[in-house]
XYZ file of C-alpha atoms in Angstrom:
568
model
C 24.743 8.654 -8.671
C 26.334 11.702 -6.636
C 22.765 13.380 -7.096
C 20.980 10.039 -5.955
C 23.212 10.042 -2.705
C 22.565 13.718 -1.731
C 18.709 13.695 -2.510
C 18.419 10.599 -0.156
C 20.743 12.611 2.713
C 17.923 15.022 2.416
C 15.145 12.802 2.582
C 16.676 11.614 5.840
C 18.351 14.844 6.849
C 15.955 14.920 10.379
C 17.489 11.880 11.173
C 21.447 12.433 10.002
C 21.559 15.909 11.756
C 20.517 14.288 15.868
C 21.992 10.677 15.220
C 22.498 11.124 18.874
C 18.813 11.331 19.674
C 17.375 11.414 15.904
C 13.656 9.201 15.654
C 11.563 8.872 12.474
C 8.142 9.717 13.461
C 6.364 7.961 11.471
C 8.374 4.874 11.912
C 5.670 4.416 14.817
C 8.043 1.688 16.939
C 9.656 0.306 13.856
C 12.724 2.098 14.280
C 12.995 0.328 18.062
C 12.167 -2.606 16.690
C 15.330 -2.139 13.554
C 17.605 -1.110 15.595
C 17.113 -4.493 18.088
C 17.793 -6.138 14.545
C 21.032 -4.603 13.852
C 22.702 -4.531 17.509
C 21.508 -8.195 17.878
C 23.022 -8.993 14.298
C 25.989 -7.499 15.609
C 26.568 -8.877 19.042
C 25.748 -12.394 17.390
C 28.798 -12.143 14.828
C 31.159 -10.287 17.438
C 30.069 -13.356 19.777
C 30.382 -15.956 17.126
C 26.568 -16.652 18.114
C 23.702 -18.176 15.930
C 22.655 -15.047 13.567
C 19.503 -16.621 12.779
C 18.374 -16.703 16.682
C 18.231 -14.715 19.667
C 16.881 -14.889 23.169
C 16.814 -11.043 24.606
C 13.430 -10.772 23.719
C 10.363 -12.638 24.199
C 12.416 -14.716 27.063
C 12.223 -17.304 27.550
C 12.046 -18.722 23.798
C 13.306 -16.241 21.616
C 12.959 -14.704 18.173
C 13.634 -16.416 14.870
C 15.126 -13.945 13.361
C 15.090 -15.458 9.733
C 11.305 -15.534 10.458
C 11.193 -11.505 10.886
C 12.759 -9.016 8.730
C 16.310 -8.498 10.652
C 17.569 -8.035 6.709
C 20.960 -9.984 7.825
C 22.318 -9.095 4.406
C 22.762 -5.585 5.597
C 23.314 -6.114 9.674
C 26.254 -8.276 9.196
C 28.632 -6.472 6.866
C 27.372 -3.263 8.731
C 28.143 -4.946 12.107
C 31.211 -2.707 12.499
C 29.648 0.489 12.020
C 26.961 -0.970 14.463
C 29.073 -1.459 17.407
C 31.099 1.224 16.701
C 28.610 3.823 16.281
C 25.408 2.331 17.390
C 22.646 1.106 16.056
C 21.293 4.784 14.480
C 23.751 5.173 12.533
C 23.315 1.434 11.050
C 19.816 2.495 10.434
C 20.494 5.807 8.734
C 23.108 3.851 6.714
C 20.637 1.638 5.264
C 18.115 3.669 4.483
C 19.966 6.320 2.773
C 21.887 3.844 1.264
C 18.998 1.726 0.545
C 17.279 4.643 -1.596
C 20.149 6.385 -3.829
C 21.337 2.077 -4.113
C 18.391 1.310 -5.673
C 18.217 4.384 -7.761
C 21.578 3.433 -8.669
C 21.335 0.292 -9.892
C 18.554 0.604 -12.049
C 20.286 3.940 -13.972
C 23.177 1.310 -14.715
C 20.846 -0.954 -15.681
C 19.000 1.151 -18.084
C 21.977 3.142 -19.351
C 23.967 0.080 -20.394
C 20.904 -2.202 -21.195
C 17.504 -0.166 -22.174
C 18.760 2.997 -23.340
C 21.319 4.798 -25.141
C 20.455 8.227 -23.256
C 22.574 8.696 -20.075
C 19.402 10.757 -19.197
C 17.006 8.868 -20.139
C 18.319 6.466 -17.790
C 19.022 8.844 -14.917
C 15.168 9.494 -14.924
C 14.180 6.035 -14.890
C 16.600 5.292 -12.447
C 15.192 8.258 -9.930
C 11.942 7.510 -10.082
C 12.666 3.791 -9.260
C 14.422 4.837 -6.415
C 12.527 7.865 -5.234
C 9.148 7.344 -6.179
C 6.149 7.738 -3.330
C 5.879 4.287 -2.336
C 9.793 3.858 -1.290
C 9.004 7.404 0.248
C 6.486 5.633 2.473
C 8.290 2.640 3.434
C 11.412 4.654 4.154
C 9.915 6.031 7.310
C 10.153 2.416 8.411
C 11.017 -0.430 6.512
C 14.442 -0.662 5.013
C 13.866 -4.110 3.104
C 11.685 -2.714 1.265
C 14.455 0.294 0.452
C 17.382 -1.134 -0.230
C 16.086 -2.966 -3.526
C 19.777 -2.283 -5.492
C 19.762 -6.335 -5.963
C 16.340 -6.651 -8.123
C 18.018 -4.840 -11.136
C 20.580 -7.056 -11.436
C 18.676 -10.277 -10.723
C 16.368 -9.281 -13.340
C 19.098 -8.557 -15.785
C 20.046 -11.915 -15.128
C 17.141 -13.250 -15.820
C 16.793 -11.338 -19.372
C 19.951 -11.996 -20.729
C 19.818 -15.797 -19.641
C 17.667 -17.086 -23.329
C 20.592 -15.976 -25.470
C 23.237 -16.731 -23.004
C 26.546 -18.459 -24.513
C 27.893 -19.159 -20.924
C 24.275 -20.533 -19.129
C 26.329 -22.100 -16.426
C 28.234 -18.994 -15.322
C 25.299 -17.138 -15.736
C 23.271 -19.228 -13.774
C 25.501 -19.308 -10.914
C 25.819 -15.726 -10.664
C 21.555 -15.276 -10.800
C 21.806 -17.695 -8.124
C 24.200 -15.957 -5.813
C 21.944 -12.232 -6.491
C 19.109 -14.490 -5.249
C 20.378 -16.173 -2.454
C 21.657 -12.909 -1.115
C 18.306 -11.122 -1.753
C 16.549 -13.323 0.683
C 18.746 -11.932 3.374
C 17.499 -8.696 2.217
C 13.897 -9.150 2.231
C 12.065 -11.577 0.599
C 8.649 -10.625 0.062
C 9.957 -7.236 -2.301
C 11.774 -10.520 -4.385
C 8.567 -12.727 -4.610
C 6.978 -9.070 -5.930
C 9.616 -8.753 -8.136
C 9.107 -11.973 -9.180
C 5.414 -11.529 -9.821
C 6.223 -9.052 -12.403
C 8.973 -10.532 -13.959
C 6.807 -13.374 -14.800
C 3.852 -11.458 -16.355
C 6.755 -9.368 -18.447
C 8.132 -12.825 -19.756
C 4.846 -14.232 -20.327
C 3.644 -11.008 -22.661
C 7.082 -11.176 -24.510
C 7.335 -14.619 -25.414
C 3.458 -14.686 -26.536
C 4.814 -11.865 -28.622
C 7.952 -13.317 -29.958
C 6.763 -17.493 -30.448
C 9.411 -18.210 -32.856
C 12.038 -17.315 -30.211
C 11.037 -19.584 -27.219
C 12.619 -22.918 -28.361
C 15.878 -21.544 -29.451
C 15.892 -20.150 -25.633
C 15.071 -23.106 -23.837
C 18.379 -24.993 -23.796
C 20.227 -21.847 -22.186
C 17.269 -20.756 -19.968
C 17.011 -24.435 -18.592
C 20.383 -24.737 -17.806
C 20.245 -21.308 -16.141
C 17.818 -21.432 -14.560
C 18.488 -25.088 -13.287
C 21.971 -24.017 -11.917
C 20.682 -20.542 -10.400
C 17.999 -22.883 -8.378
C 20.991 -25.343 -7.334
C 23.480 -22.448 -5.781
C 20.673 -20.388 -4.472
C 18.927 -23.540 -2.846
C 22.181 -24.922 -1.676
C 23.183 -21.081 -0.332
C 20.102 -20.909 1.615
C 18.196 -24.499 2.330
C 19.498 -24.035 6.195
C 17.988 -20.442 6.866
C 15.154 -21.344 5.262
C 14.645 -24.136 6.916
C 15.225 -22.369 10.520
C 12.590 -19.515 8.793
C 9.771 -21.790 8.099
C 10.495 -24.733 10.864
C 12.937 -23.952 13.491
C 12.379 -22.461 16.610
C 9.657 -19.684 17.073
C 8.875 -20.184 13.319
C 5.440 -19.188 11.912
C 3.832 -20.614 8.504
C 1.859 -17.412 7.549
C 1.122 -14.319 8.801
C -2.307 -12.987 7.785
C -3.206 -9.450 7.419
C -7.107 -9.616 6.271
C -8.166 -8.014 3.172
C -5.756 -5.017 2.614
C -5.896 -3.910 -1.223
C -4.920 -0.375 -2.664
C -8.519 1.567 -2.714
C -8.277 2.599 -6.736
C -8.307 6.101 -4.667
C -4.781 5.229 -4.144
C -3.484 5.075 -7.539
C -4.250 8.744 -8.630
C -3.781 10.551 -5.130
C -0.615 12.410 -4.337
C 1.620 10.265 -1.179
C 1.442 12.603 2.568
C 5.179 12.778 1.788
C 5.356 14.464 -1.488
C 5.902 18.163 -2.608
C 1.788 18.121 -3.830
C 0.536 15.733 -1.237
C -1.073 16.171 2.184
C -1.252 13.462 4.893
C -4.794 13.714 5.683
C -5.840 13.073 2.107
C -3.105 10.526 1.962
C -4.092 8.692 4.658
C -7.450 8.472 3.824
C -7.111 5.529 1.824
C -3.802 4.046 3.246
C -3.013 1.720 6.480
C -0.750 4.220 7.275
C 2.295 6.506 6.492
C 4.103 4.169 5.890
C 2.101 1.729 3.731
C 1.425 3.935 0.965
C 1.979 1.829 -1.668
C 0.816 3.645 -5.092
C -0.419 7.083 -4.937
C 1.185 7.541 -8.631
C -0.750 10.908 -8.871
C -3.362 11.275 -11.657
C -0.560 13.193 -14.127
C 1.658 10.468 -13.695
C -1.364 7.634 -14.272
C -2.429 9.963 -17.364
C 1.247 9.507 -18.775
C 1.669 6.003 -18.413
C -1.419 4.852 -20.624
C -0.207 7.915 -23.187
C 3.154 5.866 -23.337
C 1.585 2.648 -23.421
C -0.474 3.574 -26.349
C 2.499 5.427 -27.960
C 5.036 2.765 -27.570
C 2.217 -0.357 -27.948
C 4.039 -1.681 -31.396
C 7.361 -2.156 -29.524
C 7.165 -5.849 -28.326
C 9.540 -5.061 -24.678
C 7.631 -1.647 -24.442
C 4.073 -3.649 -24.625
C 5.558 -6.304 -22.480
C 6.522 -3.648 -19.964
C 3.253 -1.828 -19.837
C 0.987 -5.359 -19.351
C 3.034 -6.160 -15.840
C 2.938 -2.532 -15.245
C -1.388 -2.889 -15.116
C -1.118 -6.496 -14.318
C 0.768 -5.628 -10.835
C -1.494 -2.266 -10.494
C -4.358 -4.591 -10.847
C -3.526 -7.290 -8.415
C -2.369 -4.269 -5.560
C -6.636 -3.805 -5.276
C -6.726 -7.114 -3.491
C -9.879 -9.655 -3.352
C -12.405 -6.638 -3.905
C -12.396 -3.804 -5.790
C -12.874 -0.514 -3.975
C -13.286 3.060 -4.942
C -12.856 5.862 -2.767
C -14.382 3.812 0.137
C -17.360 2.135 -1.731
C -17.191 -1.878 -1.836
C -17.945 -2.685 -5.383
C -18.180 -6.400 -5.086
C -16.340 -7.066 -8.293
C -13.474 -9.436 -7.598
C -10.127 -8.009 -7.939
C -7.488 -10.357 -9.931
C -5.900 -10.922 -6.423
C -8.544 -13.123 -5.285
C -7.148 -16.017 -7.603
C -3.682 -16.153 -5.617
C -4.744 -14.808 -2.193
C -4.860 -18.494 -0.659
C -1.433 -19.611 -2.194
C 1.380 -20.083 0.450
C 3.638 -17.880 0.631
C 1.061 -15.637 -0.913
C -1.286 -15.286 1.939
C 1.038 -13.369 3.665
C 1.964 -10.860 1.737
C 0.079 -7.548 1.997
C -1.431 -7.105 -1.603
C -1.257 -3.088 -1.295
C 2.452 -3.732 -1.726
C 2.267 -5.043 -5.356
C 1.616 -1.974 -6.208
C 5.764 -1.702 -5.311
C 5.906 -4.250 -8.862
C 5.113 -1.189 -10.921
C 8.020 0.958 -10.321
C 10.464 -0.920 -12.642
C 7.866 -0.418 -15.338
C 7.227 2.939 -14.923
C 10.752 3.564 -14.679
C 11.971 1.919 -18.051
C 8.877 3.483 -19.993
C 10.251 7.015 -18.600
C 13.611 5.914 -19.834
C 12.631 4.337 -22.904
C 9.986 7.767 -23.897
C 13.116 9.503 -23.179
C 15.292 8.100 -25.084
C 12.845 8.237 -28.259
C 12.252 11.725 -27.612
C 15.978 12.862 -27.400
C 16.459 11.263 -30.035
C 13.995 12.269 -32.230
C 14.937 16.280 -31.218
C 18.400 15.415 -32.473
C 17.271 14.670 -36.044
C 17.403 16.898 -38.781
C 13.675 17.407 -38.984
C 13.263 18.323 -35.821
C 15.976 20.663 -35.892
C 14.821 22.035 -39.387
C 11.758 23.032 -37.715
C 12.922 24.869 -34.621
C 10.952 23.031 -32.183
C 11.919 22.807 -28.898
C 11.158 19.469 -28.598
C 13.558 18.344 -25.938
C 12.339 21.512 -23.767
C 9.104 20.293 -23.876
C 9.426 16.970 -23.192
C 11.734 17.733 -20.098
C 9.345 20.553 -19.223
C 6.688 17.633 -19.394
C 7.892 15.165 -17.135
C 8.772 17.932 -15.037
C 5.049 18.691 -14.403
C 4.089 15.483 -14.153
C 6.913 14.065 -11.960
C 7.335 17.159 -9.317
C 4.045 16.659 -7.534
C 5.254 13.502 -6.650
C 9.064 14.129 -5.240
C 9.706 13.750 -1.898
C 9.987 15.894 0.957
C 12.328 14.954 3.235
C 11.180 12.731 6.212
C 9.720 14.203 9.677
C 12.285 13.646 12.778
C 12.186 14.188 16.629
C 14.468 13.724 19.273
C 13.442 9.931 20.925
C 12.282 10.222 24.695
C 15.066 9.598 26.705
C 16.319 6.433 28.308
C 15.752 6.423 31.817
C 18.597 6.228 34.385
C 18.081 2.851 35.706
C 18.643 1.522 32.137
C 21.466 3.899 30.590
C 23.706 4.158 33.903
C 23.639 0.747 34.763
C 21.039 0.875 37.658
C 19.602 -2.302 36.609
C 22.733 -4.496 37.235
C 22.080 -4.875 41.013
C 18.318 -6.352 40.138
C 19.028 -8.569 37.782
C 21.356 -11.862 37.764
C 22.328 -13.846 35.069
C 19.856 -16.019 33.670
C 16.950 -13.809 34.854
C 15.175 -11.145 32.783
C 13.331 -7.897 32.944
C 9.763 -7.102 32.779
C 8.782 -3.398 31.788
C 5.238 -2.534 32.659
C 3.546 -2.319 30.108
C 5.234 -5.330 28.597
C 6.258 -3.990 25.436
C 4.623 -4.951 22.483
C 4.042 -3.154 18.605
C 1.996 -0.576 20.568
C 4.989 0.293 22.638
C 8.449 -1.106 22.006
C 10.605 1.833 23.688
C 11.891 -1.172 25.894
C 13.559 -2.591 23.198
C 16.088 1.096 22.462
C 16.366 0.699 26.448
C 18.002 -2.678 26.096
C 19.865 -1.753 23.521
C 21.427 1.527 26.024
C 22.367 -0.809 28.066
C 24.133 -3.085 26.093
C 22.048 -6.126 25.699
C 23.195 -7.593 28.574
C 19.510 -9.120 29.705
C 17.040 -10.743 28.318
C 13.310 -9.193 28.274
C 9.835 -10.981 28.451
C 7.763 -10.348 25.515
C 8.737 -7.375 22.484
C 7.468 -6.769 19.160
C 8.664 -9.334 16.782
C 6.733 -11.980 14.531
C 6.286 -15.223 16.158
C 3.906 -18.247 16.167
C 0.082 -17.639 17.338
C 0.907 -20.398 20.169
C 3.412 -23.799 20.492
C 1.035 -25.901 18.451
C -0.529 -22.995 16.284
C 1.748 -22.049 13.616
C -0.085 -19.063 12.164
C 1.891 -15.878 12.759
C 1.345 -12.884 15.050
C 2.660 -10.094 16.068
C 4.492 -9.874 19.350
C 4.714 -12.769 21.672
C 1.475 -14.984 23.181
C -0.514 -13.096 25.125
C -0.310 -14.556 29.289
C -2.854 -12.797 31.654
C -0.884 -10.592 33.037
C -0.062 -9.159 29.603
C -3.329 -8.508 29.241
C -4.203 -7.207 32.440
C -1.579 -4.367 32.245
C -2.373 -3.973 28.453
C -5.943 -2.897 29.773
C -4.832 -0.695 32.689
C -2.315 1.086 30.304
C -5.397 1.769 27.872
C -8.296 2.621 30.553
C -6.600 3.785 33.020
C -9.055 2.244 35.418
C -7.321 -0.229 38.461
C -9.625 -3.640 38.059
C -10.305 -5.319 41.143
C -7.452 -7.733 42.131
C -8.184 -11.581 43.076
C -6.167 -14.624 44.376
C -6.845 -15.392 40.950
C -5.197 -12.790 39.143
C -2.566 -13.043 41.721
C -1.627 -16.451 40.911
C -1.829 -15.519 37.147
C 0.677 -13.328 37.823
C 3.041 -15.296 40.076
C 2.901 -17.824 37.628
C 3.593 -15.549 34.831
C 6.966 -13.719 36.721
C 8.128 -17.276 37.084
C 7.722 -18.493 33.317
C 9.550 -15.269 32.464
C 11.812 -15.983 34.222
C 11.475 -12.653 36.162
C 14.358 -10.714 38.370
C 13.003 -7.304 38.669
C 9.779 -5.272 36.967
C 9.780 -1.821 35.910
C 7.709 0.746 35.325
C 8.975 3.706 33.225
C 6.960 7.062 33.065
C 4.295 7.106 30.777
C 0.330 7.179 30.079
C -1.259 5.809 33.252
C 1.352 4.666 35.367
C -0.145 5.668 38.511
C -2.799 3.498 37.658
C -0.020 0.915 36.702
C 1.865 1.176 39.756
C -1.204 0.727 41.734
C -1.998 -2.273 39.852
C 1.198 -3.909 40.128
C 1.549 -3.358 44.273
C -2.085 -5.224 44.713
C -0.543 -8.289 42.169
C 2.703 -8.590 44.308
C 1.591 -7.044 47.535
C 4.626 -5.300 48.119
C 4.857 -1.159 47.257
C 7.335 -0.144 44.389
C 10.436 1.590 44.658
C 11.453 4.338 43.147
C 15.376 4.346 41.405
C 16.957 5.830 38.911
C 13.645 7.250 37.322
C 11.770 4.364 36.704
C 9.397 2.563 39.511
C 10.667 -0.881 40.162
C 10.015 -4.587 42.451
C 12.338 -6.682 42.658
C 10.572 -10.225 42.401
C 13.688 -12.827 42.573
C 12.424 -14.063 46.224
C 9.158 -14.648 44.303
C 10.512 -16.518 41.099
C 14.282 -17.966 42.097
């Protein structure tokens, strides 16, 4: 576990060595975006607020923050380390902890449960924690590294057929599950996904076993459902139909090309980003790229260890998941085959629809990770026996110098870092307190957005102590349209300054657009707008002078016009 911890401080050593300044660069504006998660969390518990809401962005109706991935199962215990360190450290915190966790848990898992081998289960438990795709996502999404629950909920759900004590059990599977959806949900309806397919192939296997089981599993299962339901009935409620909720967010047709399967990850000691990102949405969505060694090995094991019922079992969700990560359509290296992939039969179920189907790929790792343990294990034990030893071979050398080959390639590298653009003046030294009074909010030019969210670190600098119109955040498509979207509805002067930012190009100004964006300052509520350096703000400050008719000022670094006669 010691080894776990230090390999994930040097995955994220960029960021632990300039926690002062320290920015994952291929978190594009996720890490803004996080770290608005966890100093919200925490000023909501230090204030005794609602944790599931929030108003200092997209002012003036808020973010649900159930309904995005704040992960309030991490923000609130770490709510201390948050406001006394900041909201970096929170982040670094989670991630590393997130990866050598999850590595973690499934070596105790598979050491007390799978295996006899201590390292048998160490390799399992390294490549569940450290394999490519939790590489990827650790750039920028920390529910979908800090998976340490999932072991444990899927022990759970093993041991529960033969259970002598259903009730406790139950009540404990419910508590791992009710906390996992305040860790992320859509990794547990993955995990879920798999876990099904694995019980399905075993109990097909072992028929004479099911009715025996269904007394304890029922009565499991029944009470699990009960405490997790009663644990979490409110947040999910305020998720799916509170304020600023959303009933699905869709992403379009976004299955692993099978390109993706057998490539190496940009991140990896045998990978290259341009390769990598070839067939991926982007760094941090590469969600297989096994490499072809480690591809080859898995069907070697699953023909090896076939006869074992949990090994066979194992293997089937393994391809099952890998099969339903190539979404509607299968496609190779580019080319649109027009053979439907098995993820066409669930695409349209709810709760289904919104998950990105590249991700199932994420369902394999558990597999791969207990047939590495389980291979292990066999082979250890096999170069122990007198046979083996009779002959001379080296068979645990080989087997080590085996996995070695094939599991290298794929080991991370440790994550790219720069220092983050600093805050301007008017923001970290407390310019901004003369421009805006309470109740009012801030407008930053462009109004940031998933493109740009550098806003959001700003407010944080200064304390969250105003609110700002717009942000990036998932929220409904509009007040009656309860598809989700990212970032808030667009008004016209969002758009306007959206296409200046982009062009460049200053658009002739009307009485039109004028009252667009009079109307606009006052449904936001607006005390002052600010423009901060950046790609076309001469352009931008032009722009902005011909909609109010009055000439910026410059303070504190940033160009600014104070609207409150305008909108009070």
């Amino acid at each position: 576990m010691l080894v776990y911890l230090s390999l994930a401080v040097i995955v994220f050593s960029g960021l632990w060595v300039q926690l002062d300044g320290g920015y994952l660069r291929n978190s594009a504006q996720d890490q803004n975006m996080w770290e608005w998660f966890f100093a919200v969390t925490a000023k909501n518990v230090l204030e005794l607020n609602n944790p599931f809401t929030s108003d200092l962005q997209n002012f003036p109706l808020g973010v649900n923050l159930m309904a995005n991935t704040a992960m309030l199962g991490v923000g609130i215990p770490l709510f201390p380390i948050t406001l006394t360190f900041g909201p970096t450290v929170t982040w670094a915190v989670a991630l590393t902890g997130g990866l050598a966790g999850t590595a973690a848990a499934w070596y105790w898992v598979f050491s007390r449960h799978l295996v006899g081998s201590r390292v048998a289960a160490a390799i399992g438990g390294g490549f569940c924690g450290f394999a490519p795709s939790m590489i990827s996502h650790a750039n920028a999404h920390p529910n979908f590294v800090g998976l340490f629950l999932l072991p444990f909920i899927v022990l759970r759900l093993i041991r529960l057929p033969g259970s002598s004590r259903p009730v406790r059990d139950g009540v404990l599977l419910g508590l791992l599950v009710a906390y996992q959806v305040f860790l992320g949900e859509e990794p547990l309806l993955i995990c879920a996904v798999a876990f099904f397919v694995f019980a399905v192939t075993y109990t097909i296997s072992r028929p004479r076993e099911i009715w025996a089981s269904v007394r304890p599993m029922a009565t499991g299962f029944g009470v699990a459902v009960g405490v997790a339901f009663v644990l979490t009935a409110f947040p999910l409620w305020w998720q799916f139909f509170g304020p600023q909720s959303y009933q699905s967010l869709e992403h379009g047709p976004v299955g692993n090309d099978t390109a993706a399967l057998t490539r190496f990850a940009g991140e990896s000691v045998a990978g290259d980003p341009a390769n990598a990102g070839d067939v991926a949405m982007n760094p941090t969505e590469e969600n297989a790229f096994f490499g072809w060694p480690l591809v080859v090995l898995m069907i070697v094991l699953t023909i090896w260890l076939w006869r074992s019922v949990l090994s066979r079992s194992i293997a089937v969700s393994m391809f099952v998941l890998a099969w339903l990560s190539l979404g509607v359509e299968l496609v190779v290296a580019h080319v649109e085959t027009g053979v439907p992939g098995l993820w066409k039969l669930f695409a349209e179920w709810p709760l289904f629809e919104s998950v990105l189907e590249s991700r199932l790929a994420m369902g394999c790792l558990p597999a791969i990770g207990a047939l590495l343990a389980i291979a292990t294990d066999r082979v250890l034990a096999a170069a122990a026996s007198w046979e083996v030893r009779q002959l001379k071979l080296p068979l645990r050398l080989l087997w080590l110098g085996a996995l070695t080959a094939v599991l290298l390639p794929i080991a991370p590298t440790p994550l790219e870092a720069e220092i983050r653009e600093a805050t301007p003046r008017f923001f970290a030294d407390g310019g901004w307190r003369g421009q805006v009074e309470p109740g009012g909010s801030v407008v930053v030019v462009p109004l940031p957005s998933s493109g740009d969210a550098r806003a959001l670190h700003w407010q944080v600098e200064a304390g969250l102590e105003f609110p700002l119109a717009d942000g990036y955040f998932v929220g409904p498509n509009g007040p009656d349209d309860k598809r989700g979207r990212y970032g808030a509805i667009r008004r016209p002067t969002t758009a306007l300054l959206a296409k200046v930012r982009e062009s460049g190009a200053i658009p002739q100004i009307d009485e039109g657009a004028r009252t667009d964006a009079l109307d606009d300052l006052r449904y936001w509520r607006a005390d002052v707008v600010v423009l901060p350096r950046g790609k076309n703000q001469d352009a931008l400050r032009d722009t902005v002078d011909l909609l109010l008719r009055s000439p910026a000022r410059y303070v504190d670094g940033v160009w600014i016009w104070d609207v409150r006669e305008l909108t009070r």
